[in-house]
Each structure stands twice: as C-alpha cells, then as structure tokens.
Amino acid sequence: MNLGSALRLIVVMVLWASCFPLIVIGLDLAPHLLFAALRAAIAGVVLIAAALVLRRPMPRDAGTWAKIILLGLSATSLGFLGMFHGAEFLSTGLAAVLLSTQPLAAALLARGFLGERLGPHAVMGLAVGFAGITVASAPNLCAREAPFYLMGAGYVVAAAIGTAIGNVVMKSLSRDVDALVAVGFGLFIGAAPLAAASLATENVSFDLPLLFVLVLAALAIPGTALAAWLWFDALRATDLSLANAFTYLVPVLGLAFGVWFFGERIGALEIIGTILVLTGVWLAGRAAGRP
C-alpha cells in the first residue's frame, strides 16, 4: 500500500468518524428515516452534479446499473436504516463493536466474489483490530436493558451486513465505473426506500430548525459525499480486506470526537483498545507490502 492510498484512507476515516456527533445531534431534531433519506439524497445529488459537470462517462450496460442499484439498496438503504435506528437503542461503544463485524464479513465476501486472499498478517490485523474495538467499548457494553439491546443489535448488524455487501459491490464497480457516477447514483437510489419508509411511518415535516440544516449539510457533503468518493477511489488500488482494516480507526476517532464535543472521558480500557486498533491497522498494512 503506497503512502497516498494510506493517507486517503485515513482522511476517509476522519470524515466517517465526524459523522457520529453529527448524527447524535441531528436525531434530536428530525425523524430518523427522514434524516437518513435527506443525508443520502443530498450526497447523491452533489456527486451526480459533479459527474455531469465534469462529463464523466455513464454506464451503458444493464449489468453495471444492476450493481449500482444493489450498491444503493445495500450500503445506503439497509446501511443507513440500521445505523440511524441502532443509534436510538445502543450505546456508542456497543454499536461500534457490532459495526466492526463489517470488515470481517466483507473479507469473507471478497474472498468468495472477488478472489481476494487473506495472508496471515491481514488475518491477524483484522482480528487484533476487532479485539481493540471490543476492549475500547467494554465500559459501555451493558448500558441498555436486554429488549433494547436485542432490537438495537438487530439494526446495527443489518447495517454491518448491508455495508459489507455494498463494499464488495463497490470494489467490483471500481474497475470499470467512474467513482462520482457509481457512488452518486448509489446514494440517490438508496435514498428512495428510506424516503418512502419515512413518509409511511413518520410524521414528516420540512419545517426544520436551522441547526438541523447545518448538521445535515456537514453530514451529507463532506461526511458522506466526499468520504464515499475518496473511499471508492481508494479501492481502485487497494484490496477491500486491507482497506477495510482502516475502518477500525473510526470508533477510535469517534472516542476522540466524543471527548471534544460531549466532554466524555477516556479510561484505561479505551487507551488499551486504541493501541490494539493501531496495531491491527499496522499489521494489515504489512500484508499489503509496506508497514
């Protein structure tokens, strides 16, 4: 893995981690599904507009469009549904642990559908990274009662599965489709089921406070559109399993944002977990031929 790819991935992780405090703030200001649908739709429109302005080529065959639709329904519809609803029932730490199953699931899918093979350093890196997330999140693991835990866990696991499927599809598309086109239409198409579910189940009102508009803009444009475009572009030159190891940095960075935005405290377990996460990412980097 060259330095440019590594730096690009780190920027993506910082952007994704910044989404956590923004989602927490926004969930108190608007219905959950409406929030998720607007996030996806705005990000998709921004990327599609950029693709049109830059005259990026559009896919012509039905198979490619089928993959883009699958990307939208998995990573956006299912991923955002589980993420936004799971945040209602679970502590941040427990949600991080469950979401951290995504790189493991994606690694298995990538082996079966993309032919990627995991060497010993990559396997060890993924395992150590997941262990680090578990240790760092341990203080918050029992923050909710069992019924809420089961419901929230179901939502977050669904988000992890949807994201894993979407990442495999994205890696497949990265060989032949422009990043702005694939990600833009994936987000926009995925927003449609979320919007339909919101209209059917929520008391939708577009009389939204200014704070929500600002949060939504920050979440949709840099946190979603820019991050997804950079992630797609990074997958062109990096195996999915190795790039996914960097996602273990997101909950660690989330702890830092929690301290910054909400005054949360970091204890010994969080520090130990952070060291394990960084070790896991380093091991995965060695698997790509460069520490």
mmCIF file with all atom_site columns, C-alpha atoms in Angstrom, residues 66-274:
data_model
loop_
_atom_site.group_PDB
_atom_site.id
_atom_site.type_symbol
_atom_site.label_atom_id
_atom_site.label_alt_id
_atom_site.label_comp_id
_atom_site.label_asym_id
_atom_site.label_entity_id
_atom_site.label_seq_id
_atom_site.pdbx_PDB_ins_code
_atom_site.Cartn_x
_atom_site.Cartn_y
_atom_site.Cartn_z
_atom_site.occupancy
_atom_site.B_iso_or_equiv
_atom_site.pdbx_formal_charge
_atom_site.auth_seq_id
_atom_site.auth_comp_id
_atom_site.auth_asym_id
_atom_site.auth_atom_id
_atom_site.pdbx_PDB_model_num
ATOM 1   C CA . ALA A 1 66  ? -27.854 -3.609  -11.605 1.00 0.00 ? 66  ALA A CA 1
ATOM 2   C CA . LYS A 1 67  ? -24.693 -3.436  -9.484  1.00 0.00 ? 67  LYS A CA 1
ATOM 3   C CA . ILE A 1 68  ? -25.248 0.278   -8.805  1.00 0.00 ? 68  ILE A CA 1
ATOM 4   C CA . ILE A 1 69  ? -28.823 -0.442  -7.699  1.00 0.00 ? 69  ILE A CA 1
ATOM 5   C CA . LEU A 1 70  ? -27.563 -3.231  -5.424  1.00 0.00 ? 70  LEU A CA 1
ATOM 6   C CA . LEU A 1 71  ? -24.984 -0.810  -4.024  1.00 0.00 ? 71  LEU A CA 1
ATOM 7   C CA . GLY A 1 72  ? -27.730 1.681   -3.243  1.00 0.00 ? 72  GLY A CA 1
ATOM 8   C CA . LEU A 1 73  ? -30.080 -0.838  -1.628  1.00 0.00 ? 73  LEU A CA 1
ATOM 9   C CA . SER A 1 74  ? -27.357 -2.486  0.477   1.00 0.00 ? 74  SER A CA 1
ATOM 10  C CA . ALA A 1 75  ? -24.883 0.176   1.593   1.00 0.00 ? 75  ALA A CA 1
ATOM 11  C CA . THR A 1 76  ? -27.315 3.111   1.571   1.00 0.00 ? 76  THR A CA 1
ATOM 12  C CA . SER A 1 77  ? -30.840 1.812   2.257   1.00 0.00 ? 77  SER A CA 1
ATOM 13  C CA . LEU A 1 78  ? -30.001 -1.052  4.615   1.00 0.00 ? 78  LEU A CA 1
ATOM 14  C CA . GLY A 1 79  ? -26.811 0.508   5.960   1.00 0.00 ? 79  GLY A CA 1
ATOM 15  C CA . PHE A 1 80  ? -28.349 3.874   6.820   1.00 0.00 ? 80  PHE A CA 1
ATOM 16  C CA . LEU A 1 81  ? -31.558 2.284   8.163   1.00 0.00 ? 81  LEU A CA 1
ATOM 17  C CA . GLY A 1 82  ? -29.614 0.143   10.632  1.00 0.00 ? 82  GLY A CA 1
ATOM 18  C CA . MET A 1 83  ? -27.193 2.919   11.546  1.00 0.00 ? 83  MET A CA 1
ATOM 19  C CA . PHE A 1 84  ? -29.789 5.585   12.325  1.00 0.00 ? 84  PHE A CA 1
ATOM 20  C CA . HIS A 1 85  ? -32.220 3.281   14.157  1.00 0.00 ? 85  HIS A CA 1
ATOM 21  C CA . GLY A 1 86  ? -29.476 1.410   16.010  1.00 0.00 ? 86  GLY A CA 1
ATOM 22  C CA . ALA A 1 87  ? -28.206 4.678   17.490  1.00 0.00 ? 87  ALA A CA 1
ATOM 23  C CA . GLU A 1 88  ? -31.582 5.029   19.237  1.00 0.00 ? 88  GLU A CA 1
ATOM 24  C CA . PHE A 1 89  ? -31.215 1.811   21.256  1.00 0.00 ? 89  PHE A CA 1
ATOM 25  C CA . LEU A 1 90  ? -27.498 1.132   21.770  1.00 0.00 ? 90  LEU A CA 1
ATOM 26  C CA . SER A 1 91  ? -24.595 2.820   23.451  1.00 0.00 ? 91  SER A CA 1
ATOM 27  C CA . THR A 1 92  ? -21.912 4.148   21.151  1.00 0.00 ? 92  THR A CA 1
ATOM 28  C CA . GLY A 1 93  ? -19.459 1.505   22.349  1.00 0.00 ? 93  GLY A CA 1
ATOM 29  C CA . LEU A 1 94  ? -21.714 -1.459  21.692  1.00 0.00 ? 94  LEU A CA 1
ATOM 30  C CA . ALA A 1 95  ? -22.731 -0.116  18.285  1.00 0.00 ? 95  ALA A CA 1
ATOM 31  C CA . ALA A 1 96  ? -19.034 0.232   17.422  1.00 0.00 ? 96  ALA A CA 1
ATOM 32  C CA . VAL A 1 97  ? -18.369 -3.391  18.328  1.00 0.00 ? 97  VAL A CA 1
ATOM 33  C CA . LEU A 1 98  ? -21.242 -4.659  16.184  1.00 0.00 ? 98  LEU A CA 1
ATOM 34  C CA . LEU A 1 99  ? -20.376 -2.406  13.252  1.00 0.00 ? 99  LEU A CA 1
ATOM 35  C CA . SER A 1 100 ? -16.802 -3.660  13.468  1.00 0.00 ? 100 SER A CA 1
ATOM 36  C CA . THR A 1 101 ? -18.001 -7.044  12.234  1.00 0.00 ? 101 THR A CA 1
ATOM 37  C CA . GLN A 1 102 ? -18.320 -5.402  8.802   1.00 0.00 ? 102 GLN A CA 1
ATOM 38  C CA . PRO A 1 103 ? -14.645 -5.790  7.781   1.00 0.00 ? 103 PRO A CA 1
ATOM 39  C CA . LEU A 1 104 ? -14.765 -9.475  8.762   1.00 0.00 ? 104 LEU A CA 1
ATOM 40  C CA . ALA A 1 105 ? -17.946 -10.091 6.766   1.00 0.00 ? 105 ALA A CA 1
ATOM 41  C CA . ALA A 1 106 ? -16.585 -8.121  3.811   1.00 0.00 ? 106 ALA A CA 1
ATOM 42  C CA . ALA A 1 107 ? -13.342 -10.128 3.902   1.00 0.00 ? 107 ALA A CA 1
ATOM 43  C CA . LEU A 1 108 ? -15.312 -13.372 3.564   1.00 0.00 ? 108 LEU A CA 1
ATOM 44  C CA . LEU A 1 109 ? -17.455 -11.943 0.765   1.00 0.00 ? 109 LEU A CA 1
ATOM 45  C CA . ALA A 1 110 ? -14.382 -10.550 -1.017  1.00 0.00 ? 110 ALA A CA 1
ATOM 46  C CA . ARG A 1 111 ? -12.753 -13.984 -0.894  1.00 0.00 ? 111 ARG A CA 1
ATOM 47  C CA . GLY A 1 112 ? -15.813 -15.612 -2.446  1.00 0.00 ? 112 GLY A CA 1
ATOM 48  C CA . PHE A 1 113 ? -16.794 -12.982 -5.025  1.00 0.00 ? 113 PHE A CA 1
ATOM 49  C CA . LEU A 1 114 ? -13.598 -11.031 -5.757  1.00 0.00 ? 114 LEU A CA 1
ATOM 50  C CA . GLY A 1 115 ? -10.989 -13.751 -5.330  1.00 0.00 ? 115 GLY A CA 1
ATOM 51  C CA . GLU A 1 116 ? -9.074  -11.795 -2.664  1.00 0.00 ? 116 GLU A CA 1
ATOM 52  C CA . ARG A 1 117 ? -6.982  -13.984 -0.384  1.00 0.00 ? 117 ARG A CA 1
ATOM 53  C CA . LEU A 1 118 ? -6.011  -13.032 3.145   1.00 0.00 ? 118 LEU A CA 1
ATOM 54  C CA . GLY A 1 119 ? -2.438  -13.627 4.243   1.00 0.00 ? 119 GLY A CA 1
ATOM 55  C CA . PRO A 1 120 ? -1.505  -14.240 7.885   1.00 0.00 ? 120 PRO A CA 1
ATOM 56  C CA . HIS A 1 121 ? -0.723  -10.575 8.567   1.00 0.00 ? 121 HIS A CA 1
ATOM 57  C CA . ALA A 1 122 ? -4.090  -9.471  7.161   1.00 0.00 ? 122 ALA A CA 1
ATOM 58  C CA . VAL A 1 123 ? -5.998  -12.059 9.222   1.00 0.00 ? 123 VAL A CA 1
ATOM 59  C CA . MET A 1 124 ? -4.080  -11.087 12.345  1.00 0.00 ? 124 MET A CA 1
ATOM 60  C CA . GLY A 1 125 ? -4.613  -7.381  11.648  1.00 0.00 ? 125 GLY A CA 1
ATOM 61  C CA . LEU A 1 126 ? -8.381  -7.791  11.307  1.00 0.00 ? 126 LEU A CA 1
ATOM 62  C CA . ALA A 1 127 ? -8.558  -9.922  14.453  1.00 0.00 ? 127 ALA A CA 1
ATOM 63  C CA . VAL A 1 128 ? -6.403  -7.568  16.545  1.00 0.00 ? 128 VAL A CA 1
ATOM 64  C CA . GLY A 1 129 ? -8.356  -4.534  15.298  1.00 0.00 ? 129 GLY A CA 1
ATOM 65  C CA . PHE A 1 130 ? -11.671 -6.118  16.255  1.00 0.00 ? 130 PHE A CA 1
ATOM 66  C CA . ALA A 1 131 ? -10.252 -7.072  19.654  1.00 0.00 ? 131 ALA A CA 1
ATOM 67  C CA . GLY A 1 132 ? -9.181  -3.463  20.151  1.00 0.00 ? 132 GLY A CA 1
ATOM 68  C CA . ILE A 1 133 ? -12.665 -2.169  19.394  1.00 0.00 ? 133 ILE A CA 1
ATOM 69  C CA . THR A 1 134 ? -14.142 -4.685  21.845  1.00 0.00 ? 134 THR A CA 1
ATOM 70  C CA . VAL A 1 135 ? -11.742 -3.656  24.623  1.00 0.00 ? 135 VAL A CA 1
ATOM 71  C CA . ALA A 1 136 ? -12.220 0.080   23.978  1.00 0.00 ? 136 ALA A CA 1
ATOM 72  C CA . SER A 1 137 ? -16.004 -0.315  24.014  1.00 0.00 ? 137 SER A CA 1
ATOM 73  C CA . ALA A 1 138 ? -16.173 -2.582  27.087  1.00 0.00 ? 138 ALA A CA 1
ATOM 74  C CA . PRO A 1 139 ? -17.203 0.177   29.554  1.00 0.00 ? 139 PRO A CA 1
ATOM 75  C CA . ASN A 1 140 ? -20.380 0.827   27.553  1.00 0.00 ? 140 ASN A CA 1
ATOM 76  C CA . LEU A 1 141 ? -21.365 -2.728  26.648  1.00 0.00 ? 141 LEU A CA 1
ATOM 77  C CA . CYS A 1 142 ? -24.093 -3.068  29.284  1.00 0.00 ? 142 CYS A CA 1
ATOM 78  C CA . ALA A 1 143 ? -25.602 0.398   29.058  1.00 0.00 ? 143 ALA A CA 1
ATOM 79  C CA . ARG A 1 144 ? -29.077 -0.754  27.940  1.00 0.00 ? 144 ARG A CA 1
ATOM 80  C CA . GLU A 1 145 ? -31.677 -3.310  29.009  1.00 0.00 ? 145 GLU A CA 1
ATOM 81  C CA . ALA A 1 146 ? -31.918 -6.616  27.128  1.00 0.00 ? 146 ALA A CA 1
ATOM 82  C CA . PRO A 1 147 ? -35.016 -5.828  24.980  1.00 0.00 ? 147 PRO A CA 1
ATOM 83  C CA . PHE A 1 148 ? -33.485 -2.592  23.768  1.00 0.00 ? 148 PHE A CA 1
ATOM 84  C CA . TYR A 1 149 ? -30.183 -4.359  23.253  1.00 0.00 ? 149 TYR A CA 1
ATOM 85  C CA . LEU A 1 150 ? -31.723 -7.044  21.038  1.00 0.00 ? 150 LEU A CA 1
ATOM 86  C CA . MET A 1 151 ? -33.606 -4.513  18.909  1.00 0.00 ? 151 MET A CA 1
ATOM 87  C CA . GLY A 1 152 ? -30.642 -2.187  18.553  1.00 0.00 ? 152 GLY A CA 1
ATOM 88  C CA . ALA A 1 153 ? -28.260 -5.071  17.863  1.00 0.00 ? 153 ALA A CA 1
ATOM 89  C CA . GLY A 1 154 ? -30.514 -6.253  15.054  1.00 0.00 ? 154 GLY A CA 1
ATOM 90  C CA . TYR A 1 155 ? -30.484 -2.842  13.422  1.00 0.00 ? 155 TYR A CA 1
ATOM 91  C CA . VAL A 1 156 ? -26.699 -2.421  13.695  1.00 0.00 ? 156 VAL A CA 1
ATOM 92  C CA . VAL A 1 157 ? -25.932 -5.936  12.456  1.00 0.00 ? 157 VAL A CA 1
ATOM 93  C CA . ALA A 1 158 ? -28.221 -5.240  9.480   1.00 0.00 ? 158 ALA A CA 1
ATOM 94  C CA . ALA A 1 159 ? -26.218 -2.060  8.834   1.00 0.00 ? 159 ALA A CA 1
ATOM 95  C CA . ALA A 1 160 ? -22.953 -4.028  9.008   1.00 0.00 ? 160 ALA A CA 1
ATOM 96  C CA . ILE A 1 161 ? -24.239 -6.647  6.555   1.00 0.00 ? 161 ILE A CA 1
ATOM 97  C CA . GLY A 1 162 ? -25.564 -4.010  4.153   1.00 0.00 ? 162 GLY A CA 1
ATOM 98  C CA . THR A 1 163 ? -22.290 -2.090  4.299   1.00 0.00 ? 163 THR A CA 1
ATOM 99  C CA . ALA A 1 164 ? -20.238 -5.254  3.745   1.00 0.00 ? 164 ALA A CA 1
ATOM 100 C CA . ILE A 1 165 ? -22.282 -6.192  0.671   1.00 0.00 ? 165 ILE A CA 1
ATOM 101 C CA . GLY A 1 166 ? -22.060 -2.628  -0.611  1.00 0.00 ? 166 GLY A CA 1
ATOM 102 C CA . ASN A 1 167 ? -18.288 -2.561  -0.193  1.00 0.00 ? 167 ASN A CA 1
ATOM 103 C CA . VAL A 1 168 ? -17.881 -5.758  -2.207  1.00 0.00 ? 168 VAL A CA 1
ATOM 104 C CA . VAL A 1 169 ? -20.106 -4.340  -4.963  1.00 0.00 ? 169 VAL A CA 1
ATOM 105 C CA . MET A 1 170 ? -18.188 -1.061  -4.843  1.00 0.00 ? 170 MET A CA 1
ATOM 106 C CA . LYS A 1 171 ? -14.858 -2.852  -5.233  1.00 0.00 ? 171 LYS A CA 1
ATOM 107 C CA . SER A 1 172 ? -16.263 -4.706  -8.250  1.00 0.00 ? 172 SER A CA 1
ATOM 108 C CA . LEU A 1 173 ? -17.519 -1.457  -9.791  1.00 0.00 ? 173 LEU A CA 1
ATOM 109 C CA . SER A 1 174 ? -14.255 0.387   -9.122  1.00 0.00 ? 174 SER A CA 1
ATOM 110 C CA . ARG A 1 175 ? -12.594 -1.452  -12.011 1.00 0.00 ? 175 ARG A CA 1
ATOM 111 C CA . ASP A 1 176 ? -14.917 -0.105  -14.698 1.00 0.00 ? 176 ASP A CA 1
ATOM 112 C CA . VAL A 1 177 ? -17.110 2.776   -13.444 1.00 0.00 ? 177 VAL A CA 1
ATOM 113 C CA . ASP A 1 178 ? -16.273 6.363   -12.548 1.00 0.00 ? 178 ASP A CA 1
ATOM 114 C CA . ALA A 1 179 ? -16.358 6.974   -8.790  1.00 0.00 ? 179 ALA A CA 1
ATOM 115 C CA . LEU A 1 180 ? -18.653 10.020  -8.959  1.00 0.00 ? 180 LEU A CA 1
ATOM 116 C CA . VAL A 1 181 ? -21.182 8.138   -11.082 1.00 0.00 ? 181 VAL A CA 1
ATOM 117 C CA . ALA A 1 182 ? -21.247 4.891   -9.105  1.00 0.00 ? 182 ALA A CA 1
ATOM 118 C CA . VAL A 1 183 ? -21.340 6.433   -5.637  1.00 0.00 ? 183 VAL A CA 1
ATOM 119 C CA . GLY A 1 184 ? -23.641 9.308   -6.606  1.00 0.00 ? 184 GLY A CA 1
ATOM 120 C CA . PHE A 1 185 ? -26.326 7.108   -8.127  1.00 0.00 ? 185 PHE A CA 1
ATOM 121 C CA . GLY A 1 186 ? -25.857 4.511   -5.377  1.00 0.00 ? 186 GLY A CA 1
ATOM 122 C CA . LEU A 1 187 ? -26.626 7.109   -2.716  1.00 0.00 ? 187 LEU A CA 1
ATOM 123 C CA . PHE A 1 188 ? -29.507 8.670   -4.646  1.00 0.00 ? 188 PHE A CA 1
ATOM 124 C CA . ILE A 1 189 ? -31.150 5.328   -5.465  1.00 0.00 ? 189 ILE A CA 1
ATOM 125 C CA . GLY A 1 190 ? -30.684 4.129   -1.892  1.00 0.00 ? 190 GLY A CA 1
ATOM 126 C CA . ALA A 1 191 ? -32.401 7.255   -0.572  1.00 0.00 ? 191 ALA A CA 1
ATOM 127 C CA . ALA A 1 192 ? -35.695 6.332   -2.275  1.00 0.00 ? 192 ALA A CA 1
ATOM 128 C CA . PRO A 1 193 ? -36.683 3.395   0.006   1.00 0.00 ? 193 PRO A CA 1
ATOM 129 C CA . LEU A 1 194 ? -35.690 5.444   3.062   1.00 0.00 ? 194 LEU A CA 1
ATOM 130 C CA . ALA A 1 195 ? -37.876 8.346   1.904   1.00 0.00 ? 195 ALA A CA 1
ATOM 131 C CA . ALA A 1 196 ? -40.820 6.022   1.198   1.00 0.00 ? 196 ALA A CA 1
ATOM 132 C CA . ALA A 1 197 ? -40.487 4.420   4.648   1.00 0.00 ? 197 ALA A CA 1
ATOM 133 C CA . SER A 1 198 ? -40.305 7.850   6.257   1.00 0.00 ? 198 SER A CA 1
ATOM 134 C CA . LEU A 1 199 ? -43.491 9.061   4.535   1.00 0.00 ? 199 LEU A CA 1
ATOM 135 C CA . ALA A 1 200 ? -45.276 5.850   5.541   1.00 0.00 ? 200 ALA A CA 1
ATOM 136 C CA . THR A 1 201 ? -44.222 5.665   9.187   1.00 0.00 ? 201 THR A CA 1
ATOM 137 C CA . GLU A 1 202 ? -43.114 9.102   10.390  1.00 0.00 ? 202 GLU A CA 1
ATOM 138 C CA . ASN A 1 203 ? -44.796 12.434  10.964  1.00 0.00 ? 203 ASN A CA 1
ATOM 139 C CA . VAL A 1 204 ? -42.824 14.244  8.293   1.00 0.00 ? 204 VAL A CA 1
ATOM 140 C CA . SER A 1 205 ? -42.454 17.997  8.432   1.00 0.00 ? 205 SER A CA 1
ATOM 141 C CA . PHE A 1 206 ? -39.976 20.065  6.491   1.00 0.00 ? 206 PHE A CA 1
ATOM 142 C CA . ASP A 1 207 ? -40.196 22.944  8.944   1.00 0.00 ? 207 ASP A CA 1
ATOM 143 C CA . LEU A 1 208 ? -36.758 22.052  10.268  1.00 0.00 ? 208 LEU A CA 1
ATOM 144 C CA . PRO A 1 209 ? -34.584 24.183  12.565  1.00 0.00 ? 209 PRO A CA 1
ATOM 145 C CA . LEU A 1 210 ? -31.521 25.928  11.203  1.00 0.00 ? 210 LEU A CA 1
ATOM 146 C CA . LEU A 1 211 ? -29.221 23.807  13.379  1.00 0.00 ? 211 LEU A CA 1
ATOM 147 C CA . PHE A 1 212 ? -30.542 20.661  11.692  1.00 0.00 ? 212 PHE A CA 1
ATOM 148 C CA . VAL A 1 213 ? -29.951 22.149  8.237   1.00 0.00 ? 213 VAL A CA 1
ATOM 149 C CA . LEU A 1 214 ? -26.347 22.940  9.151   1.00 0.00 ? 214 LEU A CA 1
ATOM 150 C CA . VAL A 1 215 ? -25.803 19.476  10.650  1.00 0.00 ? 215 VAL A CA 1
ATOM 151 C CA . LEU A 1 216 ? -27.376 17.846  7.596   1.00 0.00 ? 216 LEU A CA 1
ATOM 152 C CA . ALA A 1 217 ? -25.173 19.825  5.196   1.00 0.00 ? 217 ALA A CA 1
ATOM 153 C CA . ALA A 1 218 ? -21.994 18.861  7.075   1.00 0.00 ? 218 ALA A CA 1
ATOM 154 C CA . LEU A 1 219 ? -23.075 15.220  7.305   1.00 0.00 ? 219 LEU A CA 1
ATOM 155 C CA . ALA A 1 220 ? -24.205 14.899  3.674   1.00 0.00 ? 220 ALA A CA 1
ATOM 156 C CA . ILE A 1 221 ? -21.448 16.732  1.794   1.00 0.00 ? 221 ILE A CA 1
ATOM 157 C CA . PRO A 1 222 ? -18.052 16.184  3.474   1.00 0.00 ? 222 PRO A CA 1
ATOM 158 C CA . GLY A 1 223 ? -19.146 13.331  5.769   1.00 0.00 ? 223 GLY A CA 1
ATOM 159 C CA . THR A 1 224 ? -20.912 11.296  3.082   1.00 0.00 ? 224 THR A CA 1
ATOM 160 C CA . ALA A 1 225 ? -20.334 12.533  -0.482  1.00 0.00 ? 225 ALA A CA 1
ATOM 161 C CA . LEU A 1 226 ? -16.631 13.359  -0.161  1.00 0.00 ? 226 LEU A CA 1
ATOM 162 C CA . ALA A 1 227 ? -15.864 10.371  2.063   1.00 0.00 ? 227 ALA A CA 1
ATOM 163 C CA . ALA A 1 228 ? -17.662 7.880   -0.205  1.00 0.00 ? 228 ALA A CA 1
ATOM 164 C CA . TRP A 1 229 ? -15.957 9.254   -3.321  1.00 0.00 ? 229 TRP A CA 1
ATOM 165 C CA . LEU A 1 230 ? -12.498 9.007   -1.702  1.00 0.00 ? 230 LEU A CA 1
ATOM 166 C CA . TRP A 1 231 ? -13.274 5.501   -0.407  1.00 0.00 ? 231 TRP A CA 1
ATOM 167 C CA . PHE A 1 232 ? -14.371 4.311   -3.860  1.00 0.00 ? 232 PHE A CA 1
ATOM 168 C CA . ASP A 1 233 ? -11.270 5.829   -5.421  1.00 0.00 ? 233 ASP A CA 1
ATOM 169 C CA . ALA A 1 234 ? -9.009  4.163   -2.830  1.00 0.00 ? 234 ALA A CA 1
ATOM 170 C CA . LEU A 1 235 ? -10.500 0.762   -3.623  1.00 0.00 ? 235 LEU A CA 1
ATOM 171 C CA . ARG A 1 236 ? -9.161  1.001   -7.174  1.00 0.00 ? 236 ARG A CA 1
ATOM 172 C CA . ALA A 1 237 ? -5.619  0.406   -5.923  1.00 0.00 ? 237 ALA A CA 1
ATOM 173 C CA . THR A 1 238 ? -6.176  -1.490  -2.652  1.00 0.00 ? 238 THR A CA 1
ATOM 174 C CA . ASP A 1 239 ? -7.707  -4.848  -1.793  1.00 0.00 ? 239 ASP A CA 1
ATOM 175 C CA . LEU A 1 240 ? -11.018 -4.416  0.025   1.00 0.00 ? 240 LEU A CA 1
ATOM 176 C CA . SER A 1 241 ? -9.930  -6.509  3.020   1.00 0.00 ? 241 SER A CA 1
ATOM 177 C CA . LEU A 1 242 ? -6.831  -4.358  3.561   1.00 0.00 ? 242 LEU A CA 1
ATOM 178 C CA . ALA A 1 243 ? -8.658  -1.060  3.080   1.00 0.00 ? 243 ALA A CA 1
ATOM 179 C CA . ASN A 1 244 ? -11.358 -2.255  5.464   1.00 0.00 ? 244 ASN A CA 1
ATOM 180 C CA . ALA A 1 245 ? -8.811  -2.703  8.246   1.00 0.00 ? 245 ALA A CA 1
ATOM 181 C CA . PHE A 1 246 ? -8.600  1.095   8.381   1.00 0.00 ? 246 PHE A CA 1
ATOM 182 C CA . THR A 1 247 ? -12.295 1.252   9.356   1.00 0.00 ? 247 THR A CA 1
ATOM 183 C CA . TYR A 1 248 ? -11.257 0.113   12.834  1.00 0.00 ? 248 TYR A CA 1
ATOM 184 C CA . LEU A 1 249 ? -9.893  3.643   13.252  1.00 0.00 ? 249 LEU A CA 1
ATOM 185 C CA . VAL A 1 250 ? -13.427 5.094   13.045  1.00 0.00 ? 250 VAL A CA 1
ATOM 186 C CA . PRO A 1 251 ? -14.624 4.148   16.570  1.00 0.00 ? 251 PRO A CA 1
ATOM 187 C CA . VAL A 1 252 ? -11.261 5.198   17.996  1.00 0.00 ? 252 VAL A CA 1
ATOM 188 C CA . LEU A 1 253 ? -11.576 8.590   16.317  1.00 0.00 ? 253 LEU A CA 1
ATOM 189 C CA . GLY A 1 254 ? -15.200 8.598   17.487  1.00 0.00 ? 254 GLY A CA 1
ATOM 190 C CA . LEU A 1 255 ? -13.952 8.410   21.078  1.00 0.00 ? 255 LEU A CA 1
ATOM 191 C CA . ALA A 1 256 ? -11.804 11.472  20.407  1.00 0.00 ? 256 ALA A CA 1
ATOM 192 C CA . PHE A 1 257 ? -14.758 13.371  18.940  1.00 0.00 ? 257 PHE A CA 1
ATOM 193 C CA . GLY A 1 258 ? -16.839 12.295  21.959  1.00 0.00 ? 258 GLY A CA 1
ATOM 194 C CA . VAL A 1 259 ? -14.290 13.911  24.255  1.00 0.00 ? 259 VAL A CA 1
ATOM 195 C CA . TRP A 1 260 ? -14.194 17.017  22.105  1.00 0.00 ? 260 TRP A CA 1
ATOM 196 C CA . PHE A 1 261 ? -17.927 17.530  21.501  1.00 0.00 ? 261 PHE A CA 1
ATOM 197 C CA . PHE A 1 262 ? -19.579 15.952  24.548  1.00 0.00 ? 262 PHE A CA 1
ATOM 198 C CA . GLY A 1 263 ? -16.906 16.045  27.242  1.00 0.00 ? 263 GLY A CA 1
ATOM 199 C CA . GLU A 1 264 ? -16.716 12.242  27.510  1.00 0.00 ? 264 GLU A CA 1
ATOM 200 C CA . ARG A 1 265 ? -13.831 10.729  29.450  1.00 0.00 ? 265 ARG A CA 1
ATOM 201 C CA . ILE A 1 266 ? -11.377 8.116   28.174  1.00 0.00 ? 266 ILE A CA 1
ATOM 202 C CA . GLY A 1 267 ? -10.207 5.430   30.606  1.00 0.00 ? 267 GLY A CA 1
ATOM 203 C CA . ALA A 1 268 ? -7.523  2.757   30.596  1.00 0.00 ? 268 ALA A CA 1
ATOM 204 C CA . LEU A 1 269 ? -9.571  0.295   28.526  1.00 0.00 ? 269 LEU A CA 1
ATOM 205 C CA . GLU A 1 270 ? -10.123 2.866   25.793  1.00 0.00 ? 270 GLU A CA 1
ATOM 206 C CA . ILE A 1 271 ? -6.378  3.567   25.665  1.00 0.00 ? 271 ILE A CA 1
ATOM 207 C CA . ILE A 1 272 ? -5.510  -0.152  25.506  1.00 0.00 ? 272 ILE A CA 1
ATOM 208 C CA . GLY A 1 273 ? -8.143  -0.674  22.819  1.00 0.00 ? 273 GLY A CA 1
ATOM 209 C CA . THR A 1 274 ? -6.757  2.207   20.788  1.00 0.00 ? 274 THR A CA 1
#
